[in-house]
Short mmCIF file of C-alpha atoms in Angstrom, two decimals:
data_model
loop_
_atom_site.label_atom_id
_atom_site.label_comp_id
_atom_site.label_asym_id
_atom_site.label_seq_id
_atom_site.Cartn_x
_atom_site.Cartn_y
_atom_site.Cartn_z
CA MET A 10 0.00 0.00 0.00
CA PRO A 11 1.64 3.29 -1.07
CA GLU A 12 2.40 5.72 1.73
CA SER A 13 2.07 9.49 1.26
CA VAL A 14 4.60 11.86 2.77
CA TYR A 15 4.13 15.62 3.02
CA LEU A 16 7.10 17.89 3.55
CA PRO A 17 7.31 21.55 4.59
CA PRO A 18 8.82 23.64 1.77
CA ASP A 19 11.26 25.24 4.25
CA ASP A 20 12.84 21.82 4.77
CA ILE A 21 13.48 21.39 1.07
CA VAL A 22 14.98 24.78 0.11
CA PRO A 23 18.26 23.97 -1.66
CA ASP A 24 21.49 25.72 -0.71
CA GLU A 25 22.70 28.66 -2.74
CA SER A 26 25.84 26.97 -3.99
CA SER A 27 24.02 24.02 -5.56
CA VAL A 28 21.45 26.30 -7.21
CA LEU A 29 24.10 28.56 -8.73
CA LYS A 30 26.23 25.57 -9.79
CA ALA A 31 23.19 24.05 -11.52
CA GLN A 32 23.08 27.19 -13.66
CA LYS A 33 26.76 26.67 -14.50
CA LEU A 34 27.77 29.76 -12.55
CA PRO A 35 31.39 29.60 -11.33
CA VAL A 36 30.90 29.49 -7.58
CA ASP A 37 33.85 27.22 -6.81
CA THR A 38 36.30 30.09 -6.60
CA THR A 39 37.88 31.79 -3.64
CA GLU A 40 36.27 35.00 -4.81
CA ASP A 41 32.74 35.51 -3.60
CA SER A 42 31.80 38.08 -6.21
CA VAL A 43 29.71 35.74 -8.34
CA ARG A 44 27.75 34.58 -5.33
CA GLN A 45 27.30 38.19 -4.15
CA ARG A 46 26.01 39.29 -7.56
CA PHE A 47 23.19 36.80 -7.48
CA HIS A 48 22.44 36.42 -3.78
CA TRP A 49 19.43 38.75 -3.97
CA LEU A 50 17.97 36.74 -6.86
CA TYR A 51 18.51 33.48 -5.02
CA THR A 52 16.82 34.75 -1.84
CA SER A 53 13.90 36.19 -3.85
CA ALA A 54 13.47 32.86 -5.64
CA CYS A 55 13.57 30.97 -2.33
CA ALA A 56 10.85 33.23 -0.95
CA GLN A 57 8.70 32.39 -3.99
CA PHE A 58 9.50 28.71 -3.55
CA VAL A 59 8.44 28.63 0.09
CA ARG A 60 5.25 30.46 -0.86
CA TYR A 61 4.17 28.20 -3.74
CA ALA A 62 5.85 24.79 -3.44
CA ARG A 63 3.90 21.86 -2.01
CA PRO A 64 6.48 19.07 -1.71
CA ARG A 65 5.01 15.64 -1.30
CA GLY A 66 5.94 12.06 -2.05
CA LEU A 67 4.60 8.57 -2.41
CA ILE A 68 6.44 5.37 -1.62
CA ALA A 69 5.59 1.67 -1.82
CA GLY A 70 7.66 -1.48 -1.30
CA ILE A 71 7.72 -3.91 -4.20
CA THR A 72 8.93 -7.48 -4.67
CA HIS A 73 11.78 -8.32 -7.00
CA GLU A 74 9.39 -10.18 -9.26
CA SER A 75 6.95 -7.29 -9.53
CA PHE A 76 9.76 -4.81 -10.06
CA SER A 77 11.12 -6.98 -12.87
CA GLN A 78 7.80 -6.47 -14.67
CA VAL A 79 7.83 -2.74 -13.91
CA PHE A 80 11.42 -2.38 -15.06
CA ASN A 81 10.95 -4.32 -18.31
CA GLY A 82 8.03 -1.98 -18.99
CA GLU A 83 7.36 -1.50 -22.72
CA GLY A 84 10.45 -3.51 -23.67
CA LEU A 85 12.42 -0.45 -24.77
CA ASN A 86 15.29 -0.44 -22.27
CA GLU A 87 18.86 -0.32 -23.51
CA THR A 88 20.65 -3.65 -23.29
CA PRO A 89 22.84 -4.08 -21.41
CA ASN A 90 22.10 -1.60 -18.65
CA PRO A 91 23.34 -1.39 -15.04
CA LEU A 92 19.99 -1.69 -13.23
CA SER A 93 19.29 -5.11 -14.77
CA ASP A 94 22.31 -6.42 -12.86
CA ILE A 95 21.75 -4.35 -9.74
CA PHE A 96 18.16 -4.96 -8.69
CA PRO A 97 18.38 -8.78 -8.47
CA LYS A 98 21.05 -8.23 -5.79
CA ALA A 99 18.92 -5.74 -3.84
CA GLU A 100 17.86 -6.55 -0.31
CA GLN A 101 14.76 -4.34 -0.52
CA ILE A 102 13.14 -2.36 -3.35
CA ALA A 103 10.58 0.43 -3.27
CA LEU A 104 8.96 2.56 -5.94
CA PHE A 105 8.67 6.27 -5.28
CA ALA A 106 7.33 9.49 -6.78
CA VAL A 107 7.78 13.06 -5.56
CA THR A 108 6.48 16.40 -6.73
CA LEU A 109 6.68 20.07 -5.81
CA GLY A 110 3.11 20.61 -7.00
CA GLN A 111 1.58 22.61 -9.80
CA GLU A 112 1.44 26.01 -8.08
CA VAL A 113 5.18 26.61 -8.21
CA SER A 114 5.30 25.64 -11.92
CA ILE A 115 2.57 28.21 -12.54
CA ALA A 116 4.59 30.76 -10.56
CA ILE A 117 7.58 30.19 -12.87
CA THR A 118 5.40 30.66 -15.96
CA ASP A 119 3.85 33.81 -14.50
CA LEU A 120 7.27 35.30 -13.86
CA PHE A 121 8.33 34.72 -17.46
CA ASN A 122 5.03 36.09 -18.73
CA SER A 123 5.55 39.27 -16.73
CA ASN A 124 9.10 39.69 -18.12
CA ASP A 125 10.69 38.82 -14.78
CA PHE A 126 12.95 36.38 -16.62
CA ALA A 127 15.88 36.34 -14.20
CA LEU A 128 13.69 35.55 -11.21
CA GLY A 129 11.73 32.96 -13.21
CA TYR A 130 14.95 31.27 -14.29
CA MET A 131 16.34 31.31 -10.75
CA LEU A 132 13.08 29.91 -9.35
CA ASP A 133 13.19 27.16 -11.96
CA ALA A 134 16.74 26.30 -10.85
CA VAL A 135 15.70 26.35 -7.18
CA CYS A 136 12.81 24.00 -7.99
CA SER A 137 14.98 21.56 -9.95
CA GLU A 138 17.38 21.28 -7.01
CA ALA A 139 14.49 21.13 -4.56
CA ALA A 140 12.87 18.26 -6.45
CA GLU A 141 16.08 16.27 -5.95
CA ARG A 142 16.11 17.21 -2.26
CA THR A 143 12.51 16.01 -2.01
CA ALA A 144 13.58 12.68 -3.51
CA ASP A 145 16.47 12.62 -1.00
CA ALA A 146 13.93 13.16 1.79
CA ILE A 147 11.76 10.28 0.58
CA GLN A 148 14.86 8.10 0.35
CA ASN A 149 15.78 9.09 3.90
CA TYR A 150 12.22 8.43 5.05
CA TYR A 151 12.31 4.94 3.54
CA ALA A 152 15.61 4.23 5.28
CA HIS A 153 14.08 5.13 8.62
CA VAL A 154 10.93 3.10 7.90
CA LEU A 155 13.16 0.08 7.36
CA VAL A 156 14.79 0.71 10.74
CA ARG A 157 11.44 1.36 12.45
CA THR A 158 10.00 -1.90 11.07
CA LYS A 159 13.18 -3.66 12.27
CA ALA A 160 14.19 -4.76 8.78
CA TYR A 161 17.49 -3.09 9.63
CA ASN A 162 19.25 -2.02 12.82
CA TYR A 163 20.58 1.16 11.17
CA PRO A 164 19.70 3.17 8.01
CA PRO A 165 20.86 1.06 5.06
CA HIS A 166 22.65 2.07 1.87
CA ILE A 167 20.12 3.16 -0.78
CA VAL A 168 20.61 4.42 -4.32
CA ARG A 169 17.77 5.59 -6.53
CA TYR A 170 17.26 5.23 -10.27
CA SER A 171 14.72 6.85 -12.57
CA PRO A 172 13.32 6.12 -16.05
CA GLY A 173 15.07 8.12 -18.72
CA PHE A 174 18.50 7.51 -17.20
CA CYS A 175 21.09 4.73 -17.20
CA GLY A 176 19.42 2.78 -19.99
CA TRP A 177 16.00 2.60 -18.34
CA HIS A 178 13.68 3.87 -21.07
CA ILE A 179 11.44 6.79 -20.17
CA SER A 180 8.42 4.63 -21.03
CA GLY A 181 9.22 2.89 -17.75
CA GLN A 182 7.14 5.65 -16.15
CA LYS A 183 4.00 3.90 -17.38
CA LYS A 184 4.41 0.77 -15.27
CA ILE A 185 5.55 2.82 -12.27
CA PHE A 186 2.33 4.80 -12.55
CA GLU A 187 0.22 1.66 -12.85
CA TYR A 188 1.75 0.26 -9.67
CA LEU A 189 2.19 3.34 -7.53
CA LEU A 190 -0.75 5.53 -8.65
CA PRO A 191 1.02 8.90 -8.15
CA GLN A 192 -2.18 10.57 -9.26
CA GLU A 193 -2.92 10.37 -5.52
CA ILE A 194 -0.41 13.18 -4.95
CA GLY A 195 -1.32 15.09 -8.10
CA ILE A 196 1.15 13.70 -10.63
CA THR A 197 -0.12 12.68 -14.07
CA LEU A 198 1.64 11.14 -17.06
CA ASN A 199 1.07 12.17 -20.67
CA GLN A 200 1.34 9.95 -23.76
CA ASN A 201 5.03 10.85 -24.11
CA TYR A 202 5.71 9.68 -20.54
CA LEU A 203 6.14 13.22 -19.33
CA MET A 204 5.11 13.84 -15.74
CA GLN A 205 3.08 16.85 -14.74
CA PRO A 206 3.75 18.93 -12.70
CA LEU A 207 7.15 19.22 -14.38
CA LYS A 208 9.02 19.35 -11.11
CA SER A 209 8.33 15.71 -10.31
CA ILE A 210 10.60 12.69 -10.05
CA SER A 211 9.75 9.00 -9.98
CA GLY A 212 11.77 5.85 -9.86
CA VAL A 213 13.02 3.05 -7.69
CA LEU A 214 14.90 2.95 -4.39
CA VAL A 215 17.33 0.03 -4.30
CA VAL A 216 18.56 -1.09 -0.89
CA GLY A 217 21.71 -3.14 -0.79
CA LYS A 218 25.44 -3.25 -0.11
CA PRO A 219 27.30 -0.34 -1.73
CA GLU A 220 29.21 -2.65 -4.05
CA ILE A 221 26.08 -3.81 -5.88
CA HIS A 222 25.63 -0.26 -7.24
CA GLN A 223 29.13 0.13 -8.59
CA PHE A 224 29.29 0.19 -12.37
CA ALA A 225 31.62 1.79 -14.87
CA ALA A 226 30.05 4.58 -16.91
CA ALA A 227 31.09 2.77 -20.07
CA TYR A 228 27.73 1.82 -21.53
CA PRO A 229 26.97 3.19 -25.02
CA PHE A 230 24.34 5.54 -23.60
CA CYS A 231 26.87 6.98 -21.11
CA ALA A 232 28.60 8.74 -24.01
CA THR A 233 25.61 11.08 -24.52
CA CYS A 234 24.68 11.47 -20.85
CA THR A 235 24.85 15.09 -19.72
CA HIS A 236 24.00 14.42 -16.07
CA ARG A 237 26.62 11.97 -14.78
CA SER A 238 24.71 12.02 -11.50
CA CYS A 239 25.28 8.26 -11.12
CA ARG A 240 28.77 8.87 -9.70
CA GLU A 241 27.50 11.14 -6.95
CA ARG A 242 24.48 8.94 -6.20
CA MET A 243 26.74 5.90 -5.77
CA ARG A 244 29.11 7.83 -3.56
CA VAL A 245 26.40 9.33 -1.41
CA GLY A 246 24.22 6.23 -1.18
CA TRP A 247 22.29 6.75 2.00
CA ALA A 248 23.84 10.14 2.78
CA SER A 249 20.38 11.60 3.23
CA ALA A 250 20.15 9.44 6.32
CA HIS A 251 23.12 11.35 7.72
CA ARG A 252 21.38 14.72 7.45
CA MET B 1 23.75 60.70 -28.91
CA GLU B 2 24.38 60.82 -25.18
CA LEU B 3 20.84 59.89 -24.13
CA LEU B 4 20.83 56.75 -26.28
CA HIS B 5 24.24 55.78 -24.97
CA THR B 6 22.87 56.13 -21.43
CA ILE B 7 19.89 53.93 -22.33
CA ALA B 8 22.34 51.27 -23.54
CA GLN B 9 24.38 51.57 -20.35
CA GLN B 10 21.34 51.28 -18.08
CA LEU B 11 20.14 48.30 -20.09
CA GLU B 12 23.52 46.65 -19.51
CA GLN B 13 23.03 47.24 -15.79
CA GLY B 14 19.60 45.60 -15.96
CA ASP B 15 17.84 48.72 -14.64
CA ASP B 16 14.41 48.39 -16.23
CA GLU B 17 12.99 51.46 -14.48
CA GLN B 18 15.78 53.69 -15.75
CA VAL B 19 15.54 52.25 -19.27
CA ALA B 20 11.80 52.95 -19.33
CA ALA B 21 12.28 56.50 -18.00
CA LEU B 22 15.05 57.30 -20.46
CA THR B 23 13.19 55.75 -23.38
CA ARG B 24 10.19 57.91 -22.51
CA GLN B 25 12.47 60.94 -22.40
CA ALA B 26 13.97 60.08 -25.79
CA ILE B 27 10.49 59.77 -27.31
CA GLU B 28 9.42 63.08 -25.78
CA GLU B 29 12.53 64.73 -27.18
CA GLY B 30 11.40 63.62 -30.63
CA LEU B 31 14.10 61.07 -31.38
CA PRO B 32 13.02 58.63 -34.11
CA ALA B 33 11.75 55.33 -32.68
CA LYS B 34 14.09 53.30 -34.90
CA GLN B 35 17.11 55.26 -33.66
CA ILE B 36 16.10 54.73 -30.02
CA LEU B 37 15.69 51.01 -30.76
CA ASP B 38 18.93 50.54 -32.70
CA ASP B 39 21.27 52.87 -30.83
CA GLY B 40 19.76 52.47 -27.37
CA LEU B 41 18.11 49.13 -26.77
CA ILE B 42 19.64 46.81 -29.37
CA ALA B 43 23.05 48.41 -28.92
CA GLY B 44 22.84 47.71 -25.18
CA MET B 45 21.76 44.09 -25.73
CA ALA B 46 24.57 43.60 -28.24
CA ILE B 47 27.12 44.62 -25.61
CA VAL B 48 25.43 42.31 -23.11
CA GLY B 49 25.57 39.48 -25.66
CA ASN B 50 29.28 40.00 -26.25
CA LEU B 51 30.08 40.12 -22.54
CA PHE B 52 28.10 36.91 -22.10
CA LYS B 53 30.00 35.14 -24.88
CA LYS B 54 33.26 36.18 -23.22
CA HIS B 55 31.97 34.78 -19.89
CA GLN B 56 32.35 38.17 -18.25
CA ILE B 57 28.67 38.15 -17.30
CA PHE B 58 26.28 35.28 -16.80
CA LEU B 59 22.80 34.27 -17.85
CA PRO B 60 20.91 35.89 -14.93
CA GLU B 61 22.50 39.23 -15.88
CA VAL B 62 21.52 38.72 -19.51
CA LEU B 63 17.96 38.09 -18.36
CA LEU B 64 17.93 41.24 -16.22
CA ALA B 65 19.08 43.18 -19.29
CA ALA B 66 16.34 41.52 -21.33
CA LYS B 67 13.76 42.68 -18.80
CA ALA B 68 15.11 46.20 -19.15
CA MET B 69 14.86 45.91 -22.94
CA CYS B 70 11.24 44.81 -22.66
CA ALA B 71 10.54 47.88 -20.52
CA GLY B 72 11.86 50.10 -23.28
CA MET B 73 10.18 48.12 -26.06
CA GLU B 74 6.78 48.45 -24.42
CA LEU B 75 7.02 52.20 -24.99
CA LEU B 76 8.55 51.97 -28.46
CA LYS B 77 6.38 49.25 -29.96
CA PRO B 78 3.36 51.42 -30.88
CA LEU B 79 5.68 53.88 -32.59
CA LEU B 80 7.55 51.16 -34.45
CA ILE B 81 4.26 49.75 -35.71
CA ARG B 82 3.03 53.22 -36.65
CA ASP B 83 6.23 53.86 -38.61
CA ALA B 84 6.18 50.35 -40.11
CA ILE B 85 9.76 49.76 -38.99
CA PRO B 86 10.87 46.29 -40.09
CA THR B 87 12.55 43.92 -37.69
CA LEU B 88 15.55 41.68 -38.39
CA GLY B 89 13.10 38.94 -39.18
CA LYS B 90 10.15 37.02 -37.84
CA VAL B 91 10.53 33.76 -35.92
CA VAL B 92 7.83 31.34 -34.83
CA ILE B 93 9.02 29.43 -31.77
CA GLY B 94 7.61 26.70 -29.61
CA THR B 95 8.12 23.44 -27.75
CA VAL B 96 6.87 20.55 -29.88
CA GLN B 97 3.71 18.57 -29.32
CA GLY B 98 3.76 16.25 -26.31
CA ASP B 99 6.46 18.23 -24.54
CA ILE B 100 5.89 20.93 -21.94
CA HIS B 101 9.46 21.89 -21.08
CA ASP B 102 9.80 25.54 -21.99
CA ILE B 103 12.61 27.20 -20.05
CA GLY B 104 15.17 26.71 -22.82
CA LYS B 105 12.69 27.80 -25.47
CA ASN B 106 11.87 30.89 -23.40
CA LEU B 107 15.55 31.79 -23.17
CA VAL B 108 15.96 31.51 -26.95
CA ALA B 109 12.86 33.68 -27.49
CA ILE B 110 14.17 36.30 -25.05
CA MET B 111 17.59 36.43 -26.71
CA LEU B 112 16.10 36.60 -30.21
CA LYS B 113 13.84 39.47 -29.15
CA GLY B 114 16.81 41.22 -27.62
CA ALA B 115 18.64 40.91 -30.91
CA GLY B 116 15.81 42.63 -32.78
CA PHE B 117 13.71 39.76 -34.09
CA ASP B 118 9.94 39.68 -34.03
CA ILE B 119 8.97 36.57 -32.04
CA ILE B 120 5.72 34.67 -32.17
CA ASP B 121 5.89 32.33 -29.20
CA LEU B 122 3.41 29.49 -29.54
CA GLY B 123 4.24 28.14 -26.10
CA LYS B 124 4.48 24.44 -25.38
CA ASP B 125 2.90 21.23 -26.66
CA VAL B 126 2.52 22.76 -30.13
CA PRO B 127 1.09 20.55 -32.89
CA PRO B 128 3.05 20.50 -36.17
CA GLN B 129 0.22 22.08 -38.15
CA ARG B 130 0.13 25.08 -35.82
CA PHE B 131 3.82 25.79 -36.34
CA VAL B 132 3.40 25.80 -40.10
CA ASP B 133 0.04 27.59 -40.26
CA THR B 134 1.33 30.37 -38.01
CA ALA B 135 4.57 30.76 -39.95
CA VAL B 136 2.71 30.97 -43.26
CA ARG B 137 0.08 33.37 -41.96
CA GLU B 138 2.63 35.63 -40.27
CA GLN B 139 5.14 35.33 -43.14
CA ALA B 140 7.81 34.20 -40.71
CA GLN B 141 11.22 33.34 -42.07
CA VAL B 142 12.10 30.82 -39.38
CA ILE B 143 10.45 28.13 -37.29
CA ALA B 144 12.42 27.38 -34.11
CA MET B 145 11.57 24.16 -32.29
CA SER B 146 12.54 22.83 -28.89
CA ALA B 147 12.23 19.31 -27.47
CA LEU B 148 13.49 17.97 -24.16
CA LEU B 149 12.39 14.35 -24.56
CA THR B 150 13.67 11.73 -26.98
CA THR B 151 10.03 10.68 -27.41
CA THR B 152 9.04 14.12 -28.71
CA MET B 153 12.02 14.80 -30.98
CA PRO B 154 10.36 13.01 -33.94
CA VAL B 155 7.70 15.74 -34.02
CA MET B 156 10.37 18.11 -35.33
CA LYS B 157 10.62 16.04 -38.50
CA GLN B 158 6.85 16.15 -38.85
CA VAL B 159 7.01 19.94 -38.91
CA ILE B 160 9.78 19.94 -41.50
CA ASP B 161 7.92 17.46 -43.70
CA LEU B 162 4.75 19.53 -43.36
CA ILE B 163 6.57 22.63 -44.61
CA GLN B 164 7.61 20.64 -47.69
CA ILE B 165 4.05 19.45 -48.26
CA THR B 166 2.55 22.90 -47.67
CA GLN B 167 4.87 24.64 -50.16
CA PRO B 168 4.55 28.07 -48.52
CA PRO B 169 4.73 31.13 -50.80
CA LYS B 170 7.93 32.27 -49.06
CA PRO B 171 10.72 30.02 -47.81
CA ILE B 172 10.64 28.94 -44.16
CA ARG B 173 13.85 27.81 -42.51
CA THR B 174 14.03 25.65 -39.41
CA ILE B 175 16.27 25.56 -36.36
CA VAL B 176 16.05 22.88 -33.67
CA GLY B 177 17.41 22.59 -30.16
CA GLY B 178 16.99 21.00 -26.74
CA ALA B 179 19.03 18.74 -24.49
CA PRO B 180 18.62 15.45 -26.41
CA VAL B 181 18.91 17.15 -29.83
CA SER B 182 22.24 17.06 -31.66
CA PRO B 183 23.70 18.48 -34.87
CA GLU B 184 23.55 14.96 -36.32
CA PHE B 185 19.85 14.69 -35.52
CA ALA B 186 19.22 18.10 -37.04
CA ARG B 187 20.92 16.99 -40.28
CA GLU B 188 19.08 13.68 -40.24
CA ILE B 189 15.64 15.29 -40.12
CA GLY B 190 16.50 17.98 -42.64
CA ALA B 191 16.53 20.98 -40.31
CA ASP B 192 18.39 24.02 -41.61
CA ALA B 193 20.24 24.57 -38.36
CA TYR B 194 20.88 23.45 -34.81
CA GLY B 195 21.31 25.68 -31.77
CA TYR B 196 23.14 24.33 -28.73
CA ASP B 197 22.17 27.20 -26.45
CA ALA B 198 20.24 30.48 -26.58
CA ALA B 199 23.19 32.69 -27.51
CA HIS B 200 24.27 30.30 -30.26
CA ALA B 201 20.70 30.14 -31.55
CA VAL B 202 20.68 33.92 -32.07
CA ASP B 203 23.86 33.80 -34.15
CA VAL B 204 22.54 30.87 -36.15
CA VAL B 205 19.16 32.48 -36.88
CA LYS B 206 20.92 35.67 -38.00
CA SER B 207 23.13 33.58 -40.24
CA ILE B 208 20.44 31.45 -41.84
CA ILE B 209 18.29 34.49 -42.57
CA ALA B 210 21.14 36.62 -43.90
CA LYS B 211 23.07 34.04 -45.88
CA GLY B 212 20.31 31.63 -46.77
CA SER B 213 20.62 27.86 -46.56
CA PRO B 214 18.86 24.80 -48.01
CA LEU B 215 15.28 25.94 -48.03
CA ARG B 216 12.16 24.11 -46.92
CA GLY B 217 9.25 24.73 -49.21
CA GLY B 218 8.53 27.80 -51.29
#
């Protein structure tokens, strides 16, 4: 049975450095001038975020067998792909979906429509980072559920994967939606497997020893990947449990 | 002209209130609308564009300058229409059908406007027929398409094929962009050009309008 989780927007506001880095601004310098130039925009965007965002998530445990059907989806995954080898070694698996809600997406559009482009762009960047933080929070929540239900004595190592990345075709969203029913928290899927509201993430949480998640980014699809977030996700694992 | 130079400077600083005030002053002083546009607003955005390409300023600052330009354009537009002042060209832009990502498309539209193009922004989830019908009706020279999903990229080819079928009275060129789009894909589907970011898209649109390229239709 999927479990809903509601999060206060204040808990999800991303830090300034990650938001500016996401916009490819050079903040990793000893000079603070770049950060100072945009601090007012960042704080304005965060105020808008806290006002309009409604972070929420849905999570449900799933058996290996059922996940195999979800993962194989419409039969369009790249072969080989890392998750095919990883999930059979998982100790626990859960499907998840998170969203920041429609209101904040409307706020971004309204800012662009009123020519407040810089603030709209900054709010979009804040929301993209915040969506990841919301997924981190759901991952952390799942870790603590596993401890609370005595499946583990301490928060386990968890890495998440989403359709559209690492060889898992984006059409994988369809089976996730059939199993998890994220419509319950206001997320819908269009015929091109695009989630609405836009600032939504879905996927799978894979619990297991860190070594099961290790793979070399040498698959054919890695050559065109612009995210490379797999490296950080492997390294961090259950870091959200440390927060 | 000192006043127009000051407009350009204030636009560079992203001060939309000052740009509006100075544009109003320039109009009241009887300066021709085209001169205010070219030597004040577009001149300022050109400097901003160059600083951006040299990485001396960053995208948020470009967007603040664009807001300032819009503040000036709001005052100038009725005069430009009255005087029938032509723009650099007309571009129909949108995110293709099935896709609702629009930040990148918005940035391209903003930069094209700042460069002096007339933009008809169709928004997101735009059916192929609407791209072509609008371009033909508005006599646009370029259709600019954005897609952020591999599942929606094929719609770009539908638009290009539709232009061929429609045989518009004047040639319509196409430029495509978006994270999963590549120069190879653009060539494969017969697009005239590919833009890898907003600033590059402006240069490319200027180039394909000025120099011409393999034409679609007409």
